[in-house]
């Protein structure tokens, strides 16, 4: 683990793998930290430089301001990449990470050699759904929503047969700082990047687990249709976090996309 202050926030990150290889940057889902990429990073590190980090209010990173917008999360990442000397990368965003990636592209398209949007959309949820989640957390903490979140994150097979892992990921979710989680929920409520999707010129791959209960297949497909030339792939036997359930499939798709686009540049 490494720590750096960027954009006024202390950010925890890892920078590993092949230092002279093409850069991959991974952005986590809501209520998760950089450990969700462990298996994928192990697969890709021999061929790529792999950067992952805890967004503000998550993991070991600082909380930042009480109100943060998607633009703030994107500026954090842009400043981190500047500090690490990453000039171009394939940026991989999962769930809220996908919106952060889209907003970073709007701010700084020159950073992108390619884009991967996993289990995400240009707009997630409604005002009513986010208000309901925020109210539930304010009443009972993240613990109050944990089981319903995990049902959307993981397939029934995973929840039934990989119970020790499920308990570990539940602990990660419930130990997310409440203030950081709520700030991210509010940012998601306000974020609508659909007007910008058509301006994305980076080669884009949109992925989704076939059993994703948070951003279903149809929603991700609709987002892919907004981005010129975007490819769309479904990862079988996976929920909202296919990087955990199916790391081999996920890594192969990301690597193939990144290598194709790096070869063109």
PDB file of C-alpha atoms in Angstrom:
ATOM      1  CA  UNK A   1       0.000   0.000   0.000  1.00  0.00           C
ATOM      2  CA  UNK A   2       1.111   3.569  -0.711  1.00  0.00           C
ATOM      3  CA  UNK A   3      -0.395   6.881   0.353  1.00  0.00           C
ATOM      4  CA  UNK A   4      -0.334  10.268  -1.338  1.00  0.00           C
ATOM      5  CA  UNK A   5      -2.189  13.544  -0.927  1.00  0.00           C
ATOM      6  CA  UNK A   6      -3.871  14.608  -4.166  1.00  0.00           C
ATOM      7  CA  UNK A   7      -6.638  17.126  -4.762  1.00  0.00           C
ATOM      8  CA  UNK A   8      -6.727  17.776  -1.008  1.00  0.00           C
ATOM      9  CA  UNK A   9      -7.392  14.121  -0.071  1.00  0.00           C
ATOM     10  CA  UNK A  10      -5.051  11.392   1.167  1.00  0.00           C
ATOM     11  CA  UNK A  11      -5.421   8.501  -1.282  1.00  0.00           C
ATOM     12  CA  UNK A  12      -4.372   4.902  -0.712  1.00  0.00           C
ATOM     13  CA  UNK A  13      -3.156   3.166  -3.862  1.00  0.00           C
ATOM     14  CA  UNK A  14      -1.138   0.314  -5.303  1.00  0.00           C
ATOM     15  CA  UNK A  15       1.092   0.611  -8.359  1.00  0.00           C
ATOM     16  CA  UNK A  16       2.425  -2.772  -9.400  1.00  0.00           C
ATOM     17  CA  UNK A  17       3.182  -5.084 -12.259  1.00  0.00           C
ATOM     18  CA  UNK A  18       5.336  -4.548 -15.316  1.00  0.00           C
ATOM     19  CA  UNK A  19       6.616  -1.004 -15.070  1.00  0.00           C
ATOM     20  CA  UNK A  20       7.291  -0.717 -18.810  1.00  0.00           C
ATOM     21  CA  UNK A  21       4.001  -2.332 -19.784  1.00  0.00           C
ATOM     22  CA  UNK A  22       0.781  -0.632 -20.882  1.00  0.00           C
ATOM     23  CA  UNK A  23      -1.011   0.942 -17.929  1.00  0.00           C
ATOM     24  CA  UNK A  24      -4.317  -0.329 -16.576  1.00  0.00           C
ATOM     25  CA  UNK A  25      -6.179   1.765 -14.003  1.00  0.00           C
ATOM     26  CA  UNK A  26      -8.968   0.187 -11.938  1.00  0.00           C
ATOM     27  CA  UNK A  27     -11.750   2.117 -10.157  1.00  0.00           C
ATOM     28  CA  UNK A  28     -13.773   0.362  -7.459  1.00  0.00           C
ATOM     29  CA  UNK A  29     -17.493  -0.068  -6.908  1.00  0.00           C
ATOM     30  CA  UNK A  30     -19.531   1.668  -4.219  1.00  0.00           C
ATOM     31  CA  UNK A  31     -18.818   0.170  -0.798  1.00  0.00           C
ATOM     32  CA  UNK A  32     -15.612  -1.564  -1.869  1.00  0.00           C
ATOM     33  CA  UNK A  33     -11.872  -0.972  -1.843  1.00  0.00           C
ATOM     34  CA  UNK A  34      -8.911  -1.847  -4.040  1.00  0.00           C
ATOM     35  CA  UNK A  35      -8.836  -5.448  -2.784  1.00  0.00           C
ATOM     36  CA  UNK A  36     -11.713  -6.358  -5.100  1.00  0.00           C
ATOM     37  CA  UNK A  37      -9.138  -6.351  -7.908  1.00  0.00           C
ATOM     38  CA  UNK A  38      -6.651  -8.741  -6.235  1.00  0.00           C
ATOM     39  CA  UNK A  39      -7.294 -11.742  -8.489  1.00  0.00           C
ATOM     40  CA  UNK A  40      -7.494  -9.666 -11.665  1.00  0.00           C
ATOM     41  CA  UNK A  41      -4.288  -7.800 -10.752  1.00  0.00           C
ATOM     42  CA  UNK A  42      -2.452 -11.092 -10.155  1.00  0.00           C
ATOM     43  CA  UNK A  43      -3.423 -12.256 -13.652  1.00  0.00           C
ATOM     44  CA  UNK A  44      -2.559  -9.014 -15.441  1.00  0.00           C
ATOM     45  CA  UNK A  45       0.515  -7.762 -13.564  1.00  0.00           C
ATOM     46  CA  UNK A  46       3.030  -9.836 -15.587  1.00  0.00           C
ATOM     47  CA  UNK A  47       1.937  -8.013 -18.775  1.00  0.00           C
ATOM     48  CA  UNK A  48       0.705  -4.612 -17.579  1.00  0.00           C
ATOM     49  CA  UNK A  49       1.375  -1.831 -15.147  1.00  0.00           C
ATOM     50  CA  UNK A  50      -1.601  -2.075 -12.777  1.00  0.00           C
ATOM     51  CA  UNK A  51      -2.780   0.936 -10.761  1.00  0.00           C
ATOM     52  CA  UNK A  52      -5.662   0.656  -8.313  1.00  0.00           C
ATOM     53  CA  UNK A  53      -6.746   2.882  -5.487  1.00  0.00           C
ATOM     54  CA  UNK A  54      -9.376   3.598  -2.847  1.00  0.00           C
ATOM     55  CA  UNK A  55     -11.630   6.447  -3.905  1.00  0.00           C
ATOM     56  CA  UNK A  56     -12.335   9.139  -1.316  1.00  0.00           C
ATOM     57  CA  UNK A  57     -14.425   7.938   1.595  1.00  0.00           C
ATOM     58  CA  UNK A  58     -13.586   4.271   0.970  1.00  0.00           C
ATOM     59  CA  UNK A  59     -10.932   1.858   2.164  1.00  0.00           C
ATOM     60  CA  UNK A  60      -7.921   3.641   3.609  1.00  0.00           C
ATOM     61  CA  UNK A  61      -8.375   6.908   1.692  1.00  0.00           C
ATOM     62  CA  UNK A  62      -9.526  10.125   3.336  1.00  0.00           C
ATOM     63  CA  UNK A  63     -13.143  11.223   3.373  1.00  0.00           C
ATOM     64  CA  UNK A  64     -12.798  14.548   1.585  1.00  0.00           C
ATOM     65  CA  UNK A  65     -15.610  17.080   1.752  1.00  0.00           C
ATOM     66  CA  UNK A  66     -19.069  16.167   3.088  1.00  0.00           C
ATOM     67  CA  UNK A  67     -20.426  16.777  -0.403  1.00  0.00           C
ATOM     68  CA  UNK A  68     -18.504  15.328  -3.317  1.00  0.00           C
ATOM     69  CA  UNK A  69     -19.665  15.265  -6.910  1.00  0.00           C
ATOM     70  CA  UNK A  70     -18.548  12.903  -9.645  1.00  0.00           C
ATOM     71  CA  UNK A  71     -16.231  15.658 -10.854  1.00  0.00           C
ATOM     72  CA  UNK A  72     -14.382  15.558  -7.513  1.00  0.00           C
ATOM     73  CA  UNK A  73     -13.860  11.796  -7.683  1.00  0.00           C
ATOM     74  CA  UNK A  74     -12.562  12.171 -11.239  1.00  0.00           C
ATOM     75  CA  UNK A  75     -10.185  14.993 -10.300  1.00  0.00           C
ATOM     76  CA  UNK A  76      -8.789  12.822  -7.498  1.00  0.00           C
ATOM     77  CA  UNK A  77      -7.939  10.102 -10.006  1.00  0.00           C
ATOM     78  CA  UNK A  78      -6.520  12.514 -12.557  1.00  0.00           C
ATOM     79  CA  UNK A  79      -4.244  14.026  -9.905  1.00  0.00           C
ATOM     80  CA  UNK A  80      -3.147  10.548  -8.774  1.00  0.00           C
ATOM     81  CA  UNK A  81      -2.223   9.547 -12.327  1.00  0.00           C
ATOM     82  CA  UNK A  82      -0.290  12.798 -12.750  1.00  0.00           C
ATOM     83  CA  UNK A  83       1.618  12.114  -9.544  1.00  0.00           C
ATOM     84  CA  UNK A  84       2.451   8.578 -10.695  1.00  0.00           C
ATOM     85  CA  UNK A  85       3.533   9.711 -14.148  1.00  0.00           C
ATOM     86  CA  UNK A  86       0.791   7.720 -15.920  1.00  0.00           C
ATOM     87  CA  UNK A  87       0.242   9.670 -19.124  1.00  0.00           C
ATOM     88  CA  UNK A  88      -2.082   7.225 -20.907  1.00  0.00           C
ATOM     89  CA  UNK A  89      -3.952   4.179 -19.680  1.00  0.00           C
ATOM     90  CA  UNK A  90      -6.814   1.818 -20.230  1.00  0.00           C
ATOM     91  CA  UNK A  91      -9.191   2.943 -17.497  1.00  0.00           C
ATOM     92  CA  UNK A  92     -11.481   0.267 -16.051  1.00  0.00           C
ATOM     93  CA  UNK A  93     -14.443   1.511 -14.001  1.00  0.00           C
ATOM     94  CA  UNK A  94     -16.816  -0.769 -12.091  1.00  0.00           C
ATOM     95  CA  UNK A  95     -20.253   0.503 -10.985  1.00  0.00           C
ATOM     96  CA  UNK A  96     -19.674   4.027  -9.586  1.00  0.00           C
ATOM     97  CA  UNK A  97     -16.157   3.584 -10.942  1.00  0.00           C
ATOM     98  CA  UNK A  98     -17.647   3.588 -14.422  1.00  0.00           C
ATOM     99  CA  UNK A  99     -19.203   7.004 -13.850  1.00  0.00           C
ATOM    100  CA  UNK A 100     -15.911   8.279 -12.436  1.00  0.00           C
ATOM    101  CA  UNK A 101     -14.186   6.999 -15.575  1.00  0.00           C
ATOM    102  CA  UNK A 102     -16.725   8.677 -17.854  1.00  0.00           C
ATOM    103  CA  UNK A 103     -16.373  11.962 -15.973  1.00  0.00           C
ATOM    104  CA  UNK A 104     -12.573  11.729 -16.088  1.00  0.00           C
ATOM    105  CA  UNK A 105     -12.825  11.249 -19.841  1.00  0.00           C
ATOM    106  CA  UNK A 106     -14.956  14.391 -20.057  1.00  0.00           C
ATOM    107  CA  UNK A 107     -12.317  16.298 -18.089  1.00  0.00           C
ATOM    108  CA  UNK A 108      -9.148  14.794 -19.561  1.00  0.00           C
ATOM    109  CA  UNK A 109      -9.604  12.588 -22.617  1.00  0.00           C
ATOM    110  CA  UNK A 110      -5.865  12.637 -23.324  1.00  0.00           C
ATOM    111  CA  UNK A 111      -5.321  10.223 -20.411  1.00  0.00           C
ATOM    112  CA  UNK A 112      -7.204   7.416 -22.169  1.00  0.00           C
ATOM    113  CA  UNK A 113      -5.763   4.832 -24.512  1.00  0.00           C
ATOM    114  CA  UNK A 114      -9.004   2.864 -24.011  1.00  0.00           C
ATOM    115  CA  UNK A 115     -11.998   2.603 -21.680  1.00  0.00           C
ATOM    116  CA  UNK A 116     -13.691  -0.362 -20.009  1.00  0.00           C
ATOM    117  CA  UNK A 117     -17.075   0.202 -18.354  1.00  0.00           C
ATOM    118  CA  UNK A 118     -18.088  -2.756 -16.192  1.00  0.00           C
ATOM    119  CA  UNK A 119     -21.522  -3.208 -14.631  1.00  0.00           C
ATOM    120  CA  UNK A 120     -22.261   0.486 -14.835  1.00  0.00           C
ATOM    121  CA  UNK A 121     -24.190   3.050 -16.823  1.00  0.00           C
ATOM    122  CA  UNK A 122     -24.235   6.726 -17.707  1.00  0.00           C
ATOM    123  CA  UNK A 123     -27.078   7.119 -15.183  1.00  0.00           C
ATOM    124  CA  UNK A 124     -27.723   4.692 -12.316  1.00  0.00           C
ATOM    125  CA  UNK A 125     -30.900   4.697 -10.261  1.00  0.00           C
ATOM    126  CA  UNK A 126     -33.465   7.404  -9.600  1.00  0.00           C
ATOM    127  CA  UNK A 127     -33.758  10.184  -7.061  1.00  0.00           C
ATOM    128  CA  UNK A 128     -36.297   8.075  -5.214  1.00  0.00           C
ATOM    129  CA  UNK A 129     -34.139   4.946  -5.091  1.00  0.00           C
ATOM    130  CA  UNK A 130     -31.093   6.845  -3.831  1.00  0.00           C
ATOM    131  CA  UNK A 131     -33.152   8.769  -1.289  1.00  0.00           C
ATOM    132  CA  UNK A 132     -34.525   5.477   0.029  1.00  0.00           C
ATOM    133  CA  UNK A 133     -31.050   3.949   0.331  1.00  0.00           C
ATOM    134  CA  UNK A 134     -29.640   7.036   2.037  1.00  0.00           C
ATOM    135  CA  UNK A 135     -32.528   7.076   4.534  1.00  0.00           C
ATOM    136  CA  UNK A 136     -32.065   3.393   5.325  1.00  0.00           C
ATOM    137  CA  UNK A 137     -28.343   3.850   5.963  1.00  0.00           C
ATOM    138  CA  UNK A 138     -28.958   6.896   8.129  1.00  0.00           C
ATOM    139  CA  UNK A 139     -31.348   4.810  10.240  1.00  0.00           C
ATOM    140  CA  UNK A 140     -29.419   1.557  10.487  1.00  0.00           C
ATOM    141  CA  UNK A 141     -25.970   2.006   8.961  1.00  0.00           C
ATOM    142  CA  UNK A 142     -24.559   0.045   6.032  1.00  0.00           C
ATOM    143  CA  UNK A 143     -25.288  -3.138   7.983  1.00  0.00           C
ATOM    144  CA  UNK A 144     -28.997  -2.528   7.320  1.00  0.00           C
ATOM    145  CA  UNK A 145     -28.564  -2.891   3.549  1.00  0.00           C
ATOM    146  CA  UNK A 146     -25.639  -5.321   3.404  1.00  0.00           C
ATOM    147  CA  UNK A 147     -27.536  -8.523   2.648  1.00  0.00           C
ATOM    148  CA  UNK A 148     -29.606  -6.961  -0.125  1.00  0.00           C
ATOM    149  CA  UNK A 149     -26.448  -5.463  -1.668  1.00  0.00           C
ATOM    150  CA  UNK A 150     -24.667  -8.822  -1.630  1.00  0.00           C
ATOM    151  CA  UNK A 151     -27.645 -10.459  -3.357  1.00  0.00           C
ATOM    152  CA  UNK A 152     -27.133  -8.036  -6.240  1.00  0.00           C
ATOM    153  CA  UNK A 153     -23.336  -8.332  -6.216  1.00  0.00           C
ATOM    154  CA  UNK A 154     -23.102 -12.128  -6.345  1.00  0.00           C
ATOM    155  CA  UNK A 155     -24.919 -15.021  -7.971  1.00  0.00           C
ATOM    156  CA  UNK A 156     -26.900 -17.484  -5.895  1.00  0.00           C
ATOM    157  CA  UNK A 157     -24.218 -20.103  -6.592  1.00  0.00           C
ATOM    158  CA  UNK A 158     -21.498 -17.866  -5.116  1.00  0.00           C
ATOM    159  CA  UNK A 159     -23.576 -17.009  -2.065  1.00  0.00           C
ATOM    160  CA  UNK A 160     -24.379 -20.671  -1.409  1.00  0.00           C
ATOM    161  CA  UNK A 161     -21.025 -22.283  -2.106  1.00  0.00           C
ATOM    162  CA  UNK A 162     -18.378 -19.670  -1.332  1.00  0.00           C
ATOM    163  CA  UNK A 163     -19.626 -18.649   2.078  1.00  0.00           C
ATOM    164  CA  UNK A 164     -16.248 -17.758   3.603  1.00  0.00           C
ATOM    165  CA  UNK A 165     -15.499 -15.376   0.739  1.00  0.00           C
ATOM    166  CA  UNK A 166     -18.999 -13.934   0.996  1.00  0.00           C
ATOM    167  CA  UNK A 167     -18.429 -13.193   4.676  1.00  0.00           C
ATOM    168  CA  UNK A 168     -15.158 -11.453   3.851  1.00  0.00           C
ATOM    169  CA  UNK A 169     -16.704  -9.222   1.190  1.00  0.00           C
ATOM    170  CA  UNK A 170     -19.582  -8.463   3.549  1.00  0.00           C
ATOM    171  CA  UNK A 171     -17.071  -7.292   6.132  1.00  0.00           C
ATOM    172  CA  UNK A 172     -15.423  -5.014   3.560  1.00  0.00           C
ATOM    173  CA  UNK A 173     -18.795  -3.516   2.623  1.00  0.00           C
ATOM    174  CA  UNK A 174     -20.009  -2.915   6.178  1.00  0.00           C
ATOM    175  CA  UNK A 175     -16.677  -1.419   7.280  1.00  0.00           C
ATOM    176  CA  UNK A 176     -16.829   1.247   4.593  1.00  0.00           C
ATOM    177  CA  UNK A 177     -17.002   4.645   6.358  1.00  0.00           C
ATOM    178  CA  UNK A 178     -20.664   5.616   6.605  1.00  0.00           C
ATOM    179  CA  UNK A 179     -19.939   9.229   5.650  1.00  0.00           C
ATOM    180  CA  UNK A 180     -17.974   8.145   2.589  1.00  0.00           C
ATOM    181  CA  UNK A 181     -20.702   5.756   1.470  1.00  0.00           C
ATOM    182  CA  UNK A 182     -23.436   8.352   1.888  1.00  0.00           C
ATOM    183  CA  UNK A 183     -21.420  10.991   0.017  1.00  0.00           C
ATOM    184  CA  UNK A 184     -20.977   8.571  -2.885  1.00  0.00           C
ATOM    185  CA  UNK A 185     -24.704   7.728  -2.896  1.00  0.00           C
ATOM    186  CA  UNK A 186     -25.546  11.418  -3.120  1.00  0.00           C
ATOM    187  CA  UNK A 187     -23.028  11.888  -5.933  1.00  0.00           C
ATOM    188  CA  UNK A 188     -24.611   8.997  -7.836  1.00  0.00           C
ATOM    189  CA  UNK A 189     -28.053  10.506  -7.331  1.00  0.00           C
ATOM    190  CA  UNK A 190     -26.898  13.784  -8.921  1.00  0.00           C
ATOM    191  CA  UNK A 191     -24.824  12.235 -11.715  1.00  0.00           C
ATOM    192  CA  UNK A 192     -26.303  11.963 -15.199  1.00  0.00           C
ATOM    193  CA  UNK A 193     -23.624  11.499 -17.844  1.00  0.00           C
ATOM    194  CA  UNK A 194     -25.938  10.495 -20.670  1.00  0.00           C
ATOM    195  CA  UNK A 195     -25.504  13.852 -22.456  1.00  0.00           C
ATOM    196  CA  UNK A 196     -21.747  13.209 -22.623  1.00  0.00           C
ATOM    197  CA  UNK A 197     -21.759   9.558 -23.672  1.00  0.00           C
ATOM    198  CA  UNK A 198     -21.905  10.339 -27.370  1.00  0.00           C
ATOM    199  CA  UNK A 199     -18.719  12.402 -27.139  1.00  0.00           C
ATOM    200  CA  UNK A 200     -16.560   9.493 -25.930  1.00  0.00           C
ATOM    201  CA  UNK A 201     -14.040   8.729 -28.652  1.00  0.00           C
ATOM    202  CA  UNK A 202     -11.843   6.307 -26.716  1.00  0.00           C
ATOM    203  CA  UNK A 203     -12.311   2.680 -27.758  1.00  0.00           C
ATOM    204  CA  UNK A 204     -14.849   1.423 -25.226  1.00  0.00           C
ATOM    205  CA  UNK A 205     -15.709  -2.049 -23.987  1.00  0.00           C
ATOM    206  CA  UNK A 206     -18.870  -2.405 -21.881  1.00  0.00           C
ATOM    207  CA  UNK A 207     -19.058  -5.512 -19.679  1.00  0.00           C
ATOM    208  CA  UNK A 208     -21.791  -6.860 -17.429  1.00  0.00           C
ATOM    209  CA  UNK A 209     -22.367  -9.985 -15.355  1.00  0.00           C
ATOM    210  CA  UNK A 210     -25.377 -11.861 -16.690  1.00  0.00           C
ATOM    211  CA  UNK A 211     -26.954 -11.944 -13.206  1.00  0.00           C
ATOM    212  CA  UNK A 212     -26.117  -8.369 -12.218  1.00  0.00           C
ATOM    213  CA  UNK A 213     -28.853  -7.164  -9.895  1.00  0.00           C
ATOM    214  CA  UNK A 214     -27.597  -3.581  -9.576  1.00  0.00           C
ATOM    215  CA  UNK A 215     -26.990  -2.565 -13.187  1.00  0.00           C
ATOM    216  CA  UNK A 216     -28.774  -5.241 -15.225  1.00  0.00           C
ATOM    217  CA  UNK A 217     -27.732  -6.394 -18.665  1.00  0.00           C
ATOM    218  CA  UNK A 218     -30.267  -4.160 -20.432  1.00  0.00           C
ATOM    219  CA  UNK A 219     -29.091  -1.009 -18.661  1.00  0.00           C
ATOM    220  CA  UNK A 220     -25.451  -1.642 -19.532  1.00  0.00           C
ATOM    221  CA  UNK A 221     -26.398  -2.479 -23.121  1.00  0.00           C
ATOM    222  CA  UNK A 222     -28.313   0.801 -23.355  1.00  0.00           C
ATOM    223  CA  UNK A 223     -25.234   2.704 -22.171  1.00  0.00           C
ATOM    224  CA  UNK A 224     -23.069   0.919 -24.729  1.00  0.00           C
ATOM    225  CA  UNK A 225     -25.497   2.034 -27.436  1.00  0.00           C
ATOM    226  CA  UNK A 226     -24.868   5.677 -26.498  1.00  0.00           C
ATOM    227  CA  UNK A 227     -21.082   5.437 -27.004  1.00  0.00           C
ATOM    228  CA  UNK A 228     -19.891   5.440 -30.620  1.00  0.00           C
ATOM    229  CA  UNK A 229     -18.393   2.091 -31.591  1.00  0.00           C
ATOM    230  CA  UNK A 230     -18.620   0.581 -28.106  1.00  0.00           C
ATOM    231  CA  UNK A 231     -18.381  -3.205 -27.788  1.00  0.00           C
ATOM    232  CA  UNK A 232     -20.699  -5.046 -25.412  1.00  0.00           C
ATOM    233  CA  UNK A 233     -19.976  -8.341 -23.662  1.00  0.00           C
ATOM    234  CA  UNK A 234     -21.846 -10.403 -21.073  1.00  0.00           C
ATOM    235  CA  UNK A 235     -19.842 -12.416 -18.531  1.00  0.00           C
ATOM    236  CA  UNK A 236     -21.640 -15.647 -17.772  1.00  0.00           C
ATOM    237  CA  UNK A 237     -22.306 -16.903 -14.244  1.00  0.00           C
ATOM    238  CA  UNK A 238     -21.499 -13.572 -12.604  1.00  0.00           C
ATOM    239  CA  UNK A 239     -23.329 -10.810 -10.796  1.00  0.00           C
ATOM    240  CA  UNK A 240     -22.440  -7.156 -10.263  1.00  0.00           C
ATOM    241  CA  UNK A 241     -18.764  -7.834  -9.500  1.00  0.00           C
ATOM    242  CA  UNK A 242     -17.595 -10.291 -12.185  1.00  0.00           C
ATOM    243  CA  UNK A 243     -13.991  -9.369 -11.378  1.00  0.00           C
ATOM    244  CA  UNK A 244     -14.473 -11.343  -8.137  1.00  0.00           C
ATOM    245  CA  UNK A 245     -16.663 -14.194  -9.381  1.00  0.00           C
ATOM    246  CA  UNK A 246     -15.017 -14.684 -12.790  1.00  0.00           C
ATOM    247  CA  UNK A 247     -11.572 -13.024 -12.638  1.00  0.00           C
ATOM    248  CA  UNK A 248     -10.138 -15.101 -15.510  1.00  0.00           C
ATOM    249  CA  UNK A 249     -12.920 -14.116 -17.901  1.00  0.00           C
ATOM    250  CA  UNK A 250     -12.843 -10.511 -16.750  1.00  0.00           C
ATOM    251  CA  UNK A 251      -9.058 -10.215 -17.066  1.00  0.00           C
ATOM    252  CA  UNK A 252      -9.044 -11.804 -20.517  1.00  0.00           C
ATOM    253  CA  UNK A 253     -11.584  -9.318 -21.845  1.00  0.00           C
ATOM    254  CA  UNK A 254      -9.768  -6.330 -20.344  1.00  0.00           C
ATOM    255  CA  UNK A 255      -6.360  -7.504 -21.558  1.00  0.00           C
ATOM    256  CA  UNK A 256      -7.573  -8.177 -25.079  1.00  0.00           C
ATOM    257  CA  UNK A 257      -9.203  -4.776 -25.327  1.00  0.00           C
ATOM    258  CA  UNK A 258      -6.195  -2.945 -23.899  1.00  0.00           C
ATOM    259  CA  UNK A 259      -3.685  -4.765 -26.097  1.00  0.00           C
ATOM    260  CA  UNK A 260      -5.694  -4.182 -29.275  1.00  0.00           C
ATOM    261  CA  UNK A 261      -5.919  -0.468 -28.633  1.00  0.00           C
ATOM    262  CA  UNK A 262      -2.310  -0.125 -27.481  1.00  0.00           C
ATOM    263  CA  UNK A 263      -1.163  -1.796 -30.708  1.00  0.00           C
ATOM    264  CA  UNK A 264      -3.042   0.825 -32.733  1.00  0.00           C
ATOM    265  CA  UNK A 265      -1.389   3.777 -30.995  1.00  0.00           C
TER     266      UNK A 265
END
